[in-house]
Amino acid sequence: MERLKLMTDNMRARSILGFALLLALLMNGLYFMMPYDAVNPYEYLHGINLSTFLALDIFIGGAVVPLIALVGGYLIHSYSGIGVGNLAKVLGFLLALGIVHTFFVHAFDFLPGLALMGLVTVLFVRAHWSAPLFSGLALFAVHLTTNVLVGFFTNIGSPTDIIYTAMQDVTEYTSVFRDTDYFAIVAMNIEIFSQNALSSLYGLIFTVLPWLLIGLSFGKLDVVRMIADGPVMAIVLFVVLAGGGIAMKMAQVLTLGSYSGRLLAENFGGPVLALGYFFLLAYATIVLPGRIIGVFSRAGRYIVTLYVLSNILFMLVFYGIGMRMYGEMEISSMIWLASAAYIFLLVLSAVMEKYNVKGIEHLFANNSENDMKNKRDML
């Protein structure tokens, strides 16, 4: 209980972001190492490589972005004291940064969509907790009924219930990303980003915005205090949600990567698993020693800087301008690479804090607690 009093919502959200960074690295690693967006992994990968992917996908597929959105909504609540206008400025900067980052580093970056939906979320900052909660649940329910279940029952068992690898895209991605021409990579990134912009925006409304809103409502409800008052319930929630999410994710494995199986696994199993992760990580910020939590809180403080650096590192490892490992590295090696990068970033964040090194966050946020109206260290 003493820990609960000492740790602010902002510090707790930063700690959870620090934990979640590893999951983001693993997800982005899949996109950097192969044409993940254009393939059916069940026919593109083989043997131990496929088995490793299946194990990894069960725990991160469809869960990473909803988890980060949940924490993002919680973080927006923790900054509500600085005003809606200032929050909008920060998110606007993140949107611009995300677009630039997408063009020059990572074509499949989730940061622009997260920031854009965050701008919608700030409209609920002053609302009663029920408004963002029920709005988020309503959006998710509409998504399940109109997009997921309709698609699931339409395609299950049909001859078209299969994900085909887009060989033309695979060939194009491989030739460009393995090339040493950086400007060709930038052109490809811009092309990927601009493709189907309207459908991507439609998807963000139903796959990102609901979890930002629900995360905001969690902050308003002070769910962490509820977890502290009833830790057994938190553990039960994690087991039920994570277990249910993983069970749903198994549908994709059992159907060998069919369209209907992936649709259900990614859009229902993934978000449910993300909720389980959120409750587990929130509980961890209560029970783990302060020294351990501090390691992840520091990473959360520099989360944007570390995230951008991790993608630059991946680009130098996998693309032709660096080590040219695109399409060559196995999934297990990528996992080791992501884990090593994560440890390096944790150490880097500690060094940056010790020597008061400014990160990207300093461009849009004042990192001094004394200058904050609510005495919180801004991200």
CSV table of C-alpha atoms in Angstrom, one decimal:
chain,number,residue,atom,x,y,z
A,1,MET,CA,0.0,0.0,0.0
A,2,GLU,CA,2.9,2.3,0.7
A,3,ARG,CA,4.2,1.7,-2.8
A,4,LEU,CA,0.8,2.7,-4.2
A,5,LYS,CA,1.0,6.1,-2.4
A,6,LEU,CA,4.6,6.8,-3.6
A,7,MET,CA,4.1,5.8,-7.3
A,8,THR,CA,2.1,8.2,-9.4
A,9,ASP,CA,-0.1,7.1,-12.3
A,10,ASN,CA,2.5,8.6,-14.7
A,11,MET,CA,5.3,6.6,-13.2
A,12,ARG,CA,3.2,3.4,-13.3
A,13,ALA,CA,2.3,4.0,-16.9
A,14,ARG,CA,5.9,4.5,-17.8
A,15,SER,CA,6.9,1.3,-16.0
A,16,ILE,CA,4.3,-0.7,-18.0
A,17,LEU,CA,5.5,0.9,-21.2
A,18,GLY,CA,9.1,-0.2,-20.3
A,19,PHE,CA,7.8,-3.7,-19.9
A,20,ALA,CA,5.8,-3.6,-23.1
A,21,LEU,CA,8.8,-2.3,-25.2
A,22,LEU,CA,10.1,-5.9,-25.5
A,23,LEU,CA,6.8,-7.0,-27.0
A,24,ALA,CA,7.0,-4.1,-29.5
A,25,LEU,CA,10.5,-5.1,-30.5
A,26,LEU,CA,9.5,-8.7,-31.1
A,27,MET,CA,6.5,-7.5,-33.3
A,28,ASN,CA,8.6,-5.0,-35.2
A,29,GLY,CA,11.3,-7.6,-35.7
A,30,LEU,CA,8.9,-9.7,-37.7
A,31,TYR,CA,8.2,-6.9,-40.1
A,32,PHE,CA,11.9,-6.0,-40.4
A,33,MET,CA,13.2,-9.5,-41.0
A,34,MET,CA,10.8,-10.6,-43.8
A,35,PRO,CA,7.8,-9.5,-45.9
A,36,TYR,CA,5.5,-10.3,-43.0
A,37,ASP,CA,2.7,-8.1,-44.2
A,38,ALA,CA,2.5,-9.9,-47.5
A,39,VAL,CA,2.9,-13.6,-46.6
A,40,ASN,CA,1.0,-16.5,-45.1
A,41,PRO,CA,3.6,-17.6,-42.5
A,42,TYR,CA,2.2,-21.1,-42.5
A,43,GLU,CA,3.4,-21.6,-46.1
A,44,TYR,CA,6.3,-19.1,-46.1
A,45,LEU,CA,8.0,-20.6,-43.0
A,46,HIS,CA,9.0,-24.2,-42.5
A,47,GLY,CA,10.3,-26.6,-39.9
A,48,ILE,CA,11.7,-25.2,-36.6
A,49,ASN,CA,11.3,-21.7,-38.0
A,50,LEU,CA,7.6,-22.2,-38.3
A,51,SER,CA,7.3,-23.8,-34.9
A,52,THR,CA,9.1,-20.9,-33.3
A,53,PHE,CA,6.9,-18.4,-35.1
A,54,LEU,CA,3.8,-20.2,-33.9
A,55,ALA,CA,5.0,-20.0,-30.3
A,56,LEU,CA,5.9,-16.3,-30.6
A,57,ASP,CA,2.7,-15.4,-32.4
A,58,ILE,CA,0.5,-16.9,-29.7
A,59,PHE,CA,1.9,-14.5,-27.2
A,60,ILE,CA,2.2,-11.3,-29.3
A,61,GLY,CA,0.0,-11.6,-32.4
A,62,GLY,CA,-2.8,-8.9,-32.2
A,63,ALA,CA,-1.9,-8.1,-28.6
A,64,VAL,CA,0.9,-5.6,-28.8
A,65,VAL,CA,-0.8,-2.6,-30.2
A,66,PRO,CA,-3.9,-2.9,-28.0
A,67,LEU,CA,-1.7,-3.2,-25.0
A,68,ILE,CA,0.3,-0.1,-25.9
A,69,ALA,CA,-3.0,1.7,-26.6
A,70,LEU,CA,-4.3,0.7,-23.2
A,71,VAL,CA,-1.2,2.1,-21.5
A,72,GLY,CA,-1.4,5.2,-23.8
A,73,GLY,CA,-5.0,5.9,-22.6
A,74,TYR,CA,-3.9,5.4,-19.0
A,75,LEU,CA,-1.0,7.8,-19.7
A,76,ILE,CA,-3.3,10.4,-21.2
A,77,HIS,CA,-5.4,10.3,-18.0
A,78,SER,CA,-2.2,10.8,-15.9
A,79,TYR,CA,-1.5,14.0,-17.9
A,80,SER,CA,-5.0,15.3,-17.8
A,81,GLY,CA,-3.9,18.1,-15.4
A,82,ILE,CA,-1.9,19.8,-18.1
A,83,GLY,CA,-5.0,20.6,-20.1
A,84,VAL,CA,-6.5,19.2,-23.3
A,85,GLY,CA,-4.7,21.8,-25.5
A,86,ASN,CA,-1.3,20.7,-24.3
A,87,LEU,CA,-2.1,17.1,-24.6
A,88,ALA,CA,-3.2,17.7,-28.2
A,89,LYS,CA,0.1,19.5,-28.9
A,90,VAL,CA,2.1,16.5,-27.6
A,91,LEU,CA,0.0,14.0,-29.6
A,92,GLY,CA,0.2,16.2,-32.7
A,93,PHE,CA,4.0,16.2,-32.4
A,94,LEU,CA,4.0,12.4,-32.0
A,95,LEU,CA,1.9,12.1,-35.1
A,96,ALA,CA,4.3,14.2,-37.1
A,97,LEU,CA,7.3,12.3,-35.7
A,98,GLY,CA,5.6,9.0,-36.4
A,99,ILE,CA,5.0,9.9,-40.1
A,100,VAL,CA,8.6,11.0,-40.5
A,101,HIS,CA,9.8,7.8,-38.8
A,102,THR,CA,7.5,5.7,-41.0
A,103,PHE,CA,8.9,7.3,-44.2
A,104,PHE,CA,12.6,7.1,-43.2
A,105,VAL,CA,12.8,4.0,-41.0
A,106,HIS,CA,9.8,1.7,-40.5
A,107,ALA,CA,7.1,1.4,-43.1
A,108,PHE,CA,4.8,-0.6,-40.8
A,109,ASP,CA,5.1,1.7,-37.7
A,110,PHE,CA,2.0,1.9,-35.4
A,111,LEU,CA,3.0,5.2,-33.9
A,112,PRO,CA,1.2,7.5,-36.4
A,113,GLY,CA,-2.1,5.6,-36.0
A,114,LEU,CA,-1.7,5.6,-32.2
A,115,ALA,CA,-1.1,9.3,-32.0
A,116,LEU,CA,-4.0,10.1,-34.4
A,117,MET,CA,-6.4,8.1,-32.4
A,118,GLY,CA,-4.9,9.7,-29.2
A,119,LEU,CA,-6.1,13.1,-30.6
A,120,VAL,CA,-9.6,11.7,-30.5
A,121,THR,CA,-9.2,10.3,-27.1
A,122,VAL,CA,-8.3,13.6,-25.5
A,123,LEU,CA,-11.8,14.8,-26.3
A,124,PHE,CA,-12.9,12.4,-23.5
A,125,VAL,CA,-10.4,13.6,-20.9
A,126,ARG,CA,-12.9,15.7,-19.0
A,127,ALA,CA,-15.8,13.3,-19.4
A,128,HIS,CA,-17.1,10.9,-16.7
A,129,TRP,CA,-15.4,7.5,-16.7
A,130,SER,CA,-18.4,5.9,-18.2
A,131,ALA,CA,-18.2,7.8,-21.5
A,132,PRO,CA,-14.8,6.5,-22.7
A,133,LEU,CA,-15.4,3.1,-21.2
A,134,PHE,CA,-18.7,2.4,-22.9
A,135,SER,CA,-17.6,4.2,-26.1
A,136,GLY,CA,-14.6,1.9,-26.3
A,137,LEU,CA,-16.6,-1.2,-25.6
A,138,ALA,CA,-19.2,-0.1,-28.1
A,139,LEU,CA,-16.6,0.4,-30.8
A,140,PHE,CA,-15.1,-3.0,-30.1
A,141,ALA,CA,-18.5,-4.7,-30.1
A,142,VAL,CA,-19.3,-3.1,-33.5
A,143,HIS,CA,-16.0,-4.3,-34.8
A,144,LEU,CA,-16.6,-7.8,-33.6
A,145,THR,CA,-20.1,-8.1,-35.0
A,146,THR,CA,-19.7,-6.3,-38.3
A,147,ASN,CA,-16.1,-7.0,-39.2
A,148,VAL,CA,-14.9,-10.1,-37.4
A,149,LEU,CA,-17.9,-12.4,-36.9
A,150,VAL,CA,-19.4,-11.6,-40.3
A,151,GLY,CA,-16.1,-12.3,-42.0
A,152,PHE,CA,-15.5,-15.4,-39.9
A,153,PHE,CA,-18.9,-17.1,-40.7
A,154,THR,CA,-18.7,-16.0,-44.3
A,155,ASN,CA,-15.3,-17.6,-44.9
A,156,ILE,CA,-15.1,-20.6,-42.5
A,157,GLY,CA,-15.0,-23.8,-44.4
A,158,SER,CA,-15.2,-22.2,-47.8
A,159,PRO,CA,-12.7,-22.7,-50.6
A,160,THR,CA,-11.6,-19.1,-50.2
A,161,ASP,CA,-10.8,-19.5,-46.5
A,162,ILE,CA,-7.1,-19.3,-47.1
A,163,ILE,CA,-4.5,-16.5,-46.9
A,164,TYR,CA,-2.5,-16.3,-50.1
A,165,THR,CA,1.1,-15.0,-50.1
A,166,ALA,CA,1.4,-12.0,-52.3
A,167,MET,CA,4.4,-13.1,-54.3
A,168,GLN,CA,4.7,-9.9,-56.2
A,169,ASP,CA,4.9,-7.9,-53.0
A,170,VAL,CA,7.3,-10.4,-51.5
A,171,THR,CA,9.6,-10.0,-54.5
A,172,GLU,CA,9.4,-6.2,-54.5
A,173,TYR,CA,9.9,-5.9,-50.8
A,174,THR,CA,12.9,-8.3,-50.9
A,175,SER,CA,14.6,-6.5,-53.8
A,176,VAL,CA,14.1,-3.0,-52.3
A,177,PHE,CA,14.9,-3.7,-48.6
A,178,ARG,CA,18.0,-5.8,-49.5
A,179,ASP,CA,19.2,-3.1,-51.8
A,180,THR,CA,21.9,-0.5,-50.8
A,181,ASP,CA,19.8,2.3,-52.3
A,182,TYR,CA,18.4,4.1,-49.2
A,183,PHE,CA,16.2,6.4,-51.3
A,184,ALA,CA,14.6,3.4,-52.8
A,185,ILE,CA,13.8,2.2,-49.3
A,186,VAL,CA,12.3,5.6,-48.4
A,187,ALA,CA,10.2,5.5,-51.6
A,188,MET,CA,8.9,2.0,-50.7
A,189,ASN,CA,8.1,3.1,-47.2
A,190,ILE,CA,6.1,6.0,-48.5
A,191,GLU,CA,4.3,3.8,-50.9
A,192,ILE,CA,3.4,1.3,-48.2
A,193,PHE,CA,2.2,4.0,-45.9
A,194,SER,CA,0.0,5.7,-48.5
A,195,GLN,CA,-1.6,2.5,-49.7
A,196,ASN,CA,-5.3,2.1,-48.7
A,197,ALA,CA,-5.2,5.2,-46.4
A,198,LEU,CA,-9.0,5.3,-45.9
A,199,SER,CA,-9.3,1.6,-45.0
A,200,SER,CA,-6.3,1.9,-42.6
A,201,LEU,CA,-8.1,4.9,-40.9
A,202,TYR,CA,-11.3,2.8,-40.7
A,203,GLY,CA,-9.3,0.0,-39.1
A,204,LEU,CA,-7.7,2.3,-36.5
A,205,ILE,CA,-11.1,3.5,-35.3
A,206,PHE,CA,-12.0,-0.1,-34.4
A,207,THR,CA,-8.7,-1.6,-33.4
A,208,VAL,CA,-6.8,1.2,-31.6
A,209,LEU,CA,-9.3,3.9,-30.5
A,210,PRO,CA,-11.4,1.4,-28.3
A,211,TRP,CA,-8.3,0.5,-26.2
A,212,LEU,CA,-7.1,4.1,-25.8
A,213,LEU,CA,-10.6,4.9,-24.5
A,214,ILE,CA,-10.7,1.9,-22.2
A,215,GLY,CA,-7.2,2.7,-20.9
A,216,LEU,CA,-8.4,6.3,-20.2
A,217,SER,CA,-11.4,5.0,-18.3
A,218,PHE,CA,-9.0,2.6,-16.3
A,219,GLY,CA,-7.1,5.7,-15.2
A,220,LYS,CA,-10.3,7.5,-14.2
A,221,LEU,CA,-11.5,4.4,-12.3
A,222,ASP,CA,-8.2,4.0,-10.6
A,223,VAL,CA,-8.1,0.3,-11.4
A,224,VAL,CA,-4.6,0.0,-9.9
A,225,ARG,CA,-6.0,0.9,-6.5
A,226,MET,CA,-8.7,-1.8,-7.1
A,227,ILE,CA,-5.9,-4.3,-7.9
A,228,ALA,CA,-4.0,-3.3,-4.8
A,229,ASP,CA,-7.2,-3.8,-2.7
A,230,GLY,CA,-8.0,-7.1,-4.3
A,231,PRO,CA,-4.7,-8.7,-5.6
A,232,VAL,CA,-6.4,-12.1,-5.9
A,233,MET,CA,-9.0,-10.7,-8.3
A,234,ALA,CA,-6.2,-9.2,-10.4
A,235,ILE,CA,-4.5,-12.6,-10.7
A,236,VAL,CA,-7.9,-14.2,-11.6
A,237,LEU,CA,-8.5,-11.5,-14.2
A,238,PHE,CA,-5.1,-12.2,-15.8
A,239,VAL,CA,-5.5,-15.9,-15.8
A,240,VAL,CA,-9.0,-15.7,-17.3
A,241,LEU,CA,-8.2,-13.0,-19.9
A,242,ALA,CA,-4.8,-14.3,-20.9
A,243,GLY,CA,-6.0,-17.9,-20.9
A,244,GLY,CA,-9.1,-16.9,-23.0
A,245,GLY,CA,-6.9,-14.9,-25.4
A,246,ILE,CA,-4.4,-17.7,-25.9
A,247,ALA,CA,-7.2,-20.2,-26.5
A,248,MET,CA,-8.6,-17.9,-29.2
A,249,LYS,CA,-5.1,-17.5,-30.6
A,250,MET,CA,-4.9,-21.3,-30.8
A,251,ALA,CA,-7.7,-21.2,-33.4
A,252,GLN,CA,-5.3,-19.8,-35.9
A,253,VAL,CA,-2.8,-22.6,-35.3
A,254,LEU,CA,-5.5,-25.3,-35.5
A,255,THR,CA,-6.8,-23.9,-38.7
A,256,LEU,CA,-3.3,-23.7,-40.2
A,257,GLY,CA,-3.4,-20.0,-40.7
A,258,SER,CA,-6.8,-19.8,-42.5
A,259,TYR,CA,-8.3,-16.3,-43.1
A,260,SER,CA,-11.2,-17.0,-40.6
A,261,GLY,CA,-8.8,-18.4,-37.9
A,262,ARG,CA,-6.5,-15.4,-38.2
A,263,LEU,CA,-9.4,-13.0,-38.2
A,264,LEU,CA,-10.7,-14.4,-34.9
A,265,ALA,CA,-7.3,-14.8,-33.3
A,266,GLU,CA,-5.9,-11.3,-34.2
A,267,ASN,CA,-9.1,-9.3,-33.6
A,268,PHE,CA,-10.5,-11.0,-30.6
A,269,GLY,CA,-7.9,-13.2,-29.0
A,270,GLY,CA,-5.2,-10.6,-29.3
A,271,PRO,CA,-7.1,-7.7,-27.5
A,272,VAL,CA,-8.3,-10.1,-24.8
A,273,LEU,CA,-4.8,-11.2,-24.2
A,274,ALA,CA,-3.7,-7.5,-24.1
A,275,LEU,CA,-6.1,-6.9,-21.3
A,276,GLY,CA,-4.6,-9.8,-19.4
A,277,TYR,CA,-1.1,-8.4,-19.9
A,278,PHE,CA,-2.3,-4.9,-18.7
A,279,PHE,CA,-3.6,-6.3,-15.4
A,280,LEU,CA,-0.5,-8.5,-14.9
A,281,LEU,CA,1.9,-5.6,-15.5
A,282,ALA,CA,-0.2,-3.2,-13.4
A,283,TYR,CA,0.0,-5.8,-10.6
A,284,ALA,CA,3.7,-6.1,-11.1
A,285,THR,CA,4.2,-2.3,-10.4
A,286,ILE,CA,2.6,-2.9,-7.0
A,287,VAL,CA,4.5,-6.0,-5.8
A,288,LEU,CA,7.9,-5.8,-7.4
A,289,PRO,CA,10.8,-4.1,-5.6
A,290,GLY,CA,11.2,-0.4,-6.3
A,291,ARG,CA,14.7,-0.9,-7.7
A,292,ILE,CA,13.4,-3.3,-10.4
A,293,ILE,CA,10.4,-1.1,-11.2
A,294,GLY,CA,12.8,1.8,-11.6
A,295,VAL,CA,14.7,0.1,-14.4
A,296,PHE,CA,11.5,-0.1,-16.5
A,297,SER,CA,10.3,3.3,-15.4
A,298,ARG,CA,13.5,4.9,-16.8
A,299,ALA,CA,12.9,3.1,-20.1
A,300,GLY,CA,9.3,4.4,-20.1
A,301,ARG,CA,10.6,7.9,-19.5
A,302,TYR,CA,12.6,7.7,-22.8
A,303,ILE,CA,10.2,5.4,-24.6
A,304,VAL,CA,10.0,7.4,-27.8
A,305,THR,CA,13.7,7.7,-28.1
A,306,LEU,CA,14.3,4.1,-27.3
A,307,TYR,CA,11.6,3.0,-29.7
A,308,VAL,CA,13.0,5.0,-32.6
A,309,LEU,CA,16.6,3.8,-31.8
A,310,SER,CA,15.4,0.2,-31.8
A,311,ASN,CA,13.9,0.5,-35.3
A,312,ILE,CA,17.1,2.2,-36.6
A,313,LEU,CA,19.0,-0.7,-35.2
A,314,PHE,CA,16.7,-3.2,-36.9
A,315,MET,CA,17.0,-1.3,-40.2
A,316,LEU,CA,20.8,-1.5,-40.0
A,317,VAL,CA,20.7,-5.2,-39.3
A,318,PHE,CA,18.1,-6.3,-41.9
A,319,TYR,CA,18.2,-3.8,-44.7
A,320,GLY,CA,20.7,-3.5,-47.6
A,321,ILE,CA,22.2,-0.3,-46.1
A,322,GLY,CA,23.5,-2.4,-43.2
A,323,MET,CA,24.0,-6.1,-42.7
A,324,ARG,CA,21.5,-7.1,-45.3
A,325,MET,CA,19.8,-9.9,-43.3
A,326,TYR,CA,16.3,-9.3,-44.7
A,327,GLY,CA,14.8,-12.7,-45.5
A,328,GLU,CA,17.9,-14.5,-44.2
A,329,MET,CA,17.5,-14.6,-40.4
A,330,GLU,CA,15.5,-17.3,-38.6
A,331,ILE,CA,12.8,-16.4,-36.1
A,332,SER,CA,14.8,-17.7,-33.1
A,333,SER,CA,17.7,-15.5,-34.1
A,334,MET,CA,15.4,-12.5,-34.4
A,335,ILE,CA,14.1,-13.2,-30.9
A,336,TRP,CA,17.6,-13.2,-29.5
A,337,LEU,CA,18.4,-10.0,-31.4
A,338,ALA,CA,15.3,-8.3,-30.0
A,339,SER,CA,16.1,-9.4,-26.5
A,340,ALA,CA,19.7,-8.2,-26.7
A,341,ALA,CA,18.5,-4.9,-28.1
A,342,TYR,CA,16.0,-4.6,-25.3
A,343,ILE,CA,18.7,-5.1,-22.6
A,344,PHE,CA,20.9,-2.6,-24.4
A,345,LEU,CA,18.0,0.0,-24.4
A,346,LEU,CA,17.4,-0.6,-20.7
A,347,VAL,CA,21.1,0.1,-20.0
A,348,LEU,CA,21.0,3.1,-22.3
A,349,SER,CA,18.0,4.7,-20.5
A,350,ALA,CA,19.9,4.3,-17.2
A,351,VAL,CA,22.9,6.1,-18.7
A,352,MET,CA,20.8,8.8,-20.2
A,353,GLU,CA,19.1,9.5,-16.9
A,354,LYS,CA,22.4,9.4,-14.9
A,355,TYR,CA,24.0,12.0,-17.2
A,356,ASN,CA,20.8,13.9,-17.8
A,357,VAL,CA,20.9,13.3,-21.6
A,358,LYS,CA,17.9,14.7,-23.4
A,359,GLY,CA,15.9,12.4,-25.7
A,360,ILE,CA,13.4,13.1,-28.4
A,361,GLU,CA,10.8,13.6,-25.6
A,362,HIS,CA,12.5,16.8,-24.6
A,363,LEU,CA,11.4,18.4,-27.9
A,364,PHE,CA,7.8,18.3,-26.9
A,365,ALA,CA,7.7,17.8,-23.1
A,366,ASN,CA,9.3,19.5,-20.1
A,367,ASN,CA,11.0,16.7,-18.1
A,368,SER,CA,11.2,18.7,-14.9
A,369,GLU,CA,8.7,17.7,-12.2
A,370,ASN,CA,8.8,21.1,-10.6
A,371,ASP,CA,7.5,22.7,-13.8
A,372,MET,CA,4.5,20.4,-13.9
A,373,LYS,CA,1.2,21.6,-12.5
A,374,ASN,CA,0.5,18.1,-11.1
A,375,LYS,CA,4.1,17.5,-10.0
A,376,ARG,CA,4.5,14.6,-12.4
A,377,ASP,CA,7.4,13.8,-14.6
A,378,MET,CA,6.2,14.2,-18.1
A,379,LEU,CA,7.0,11.5,-20.7
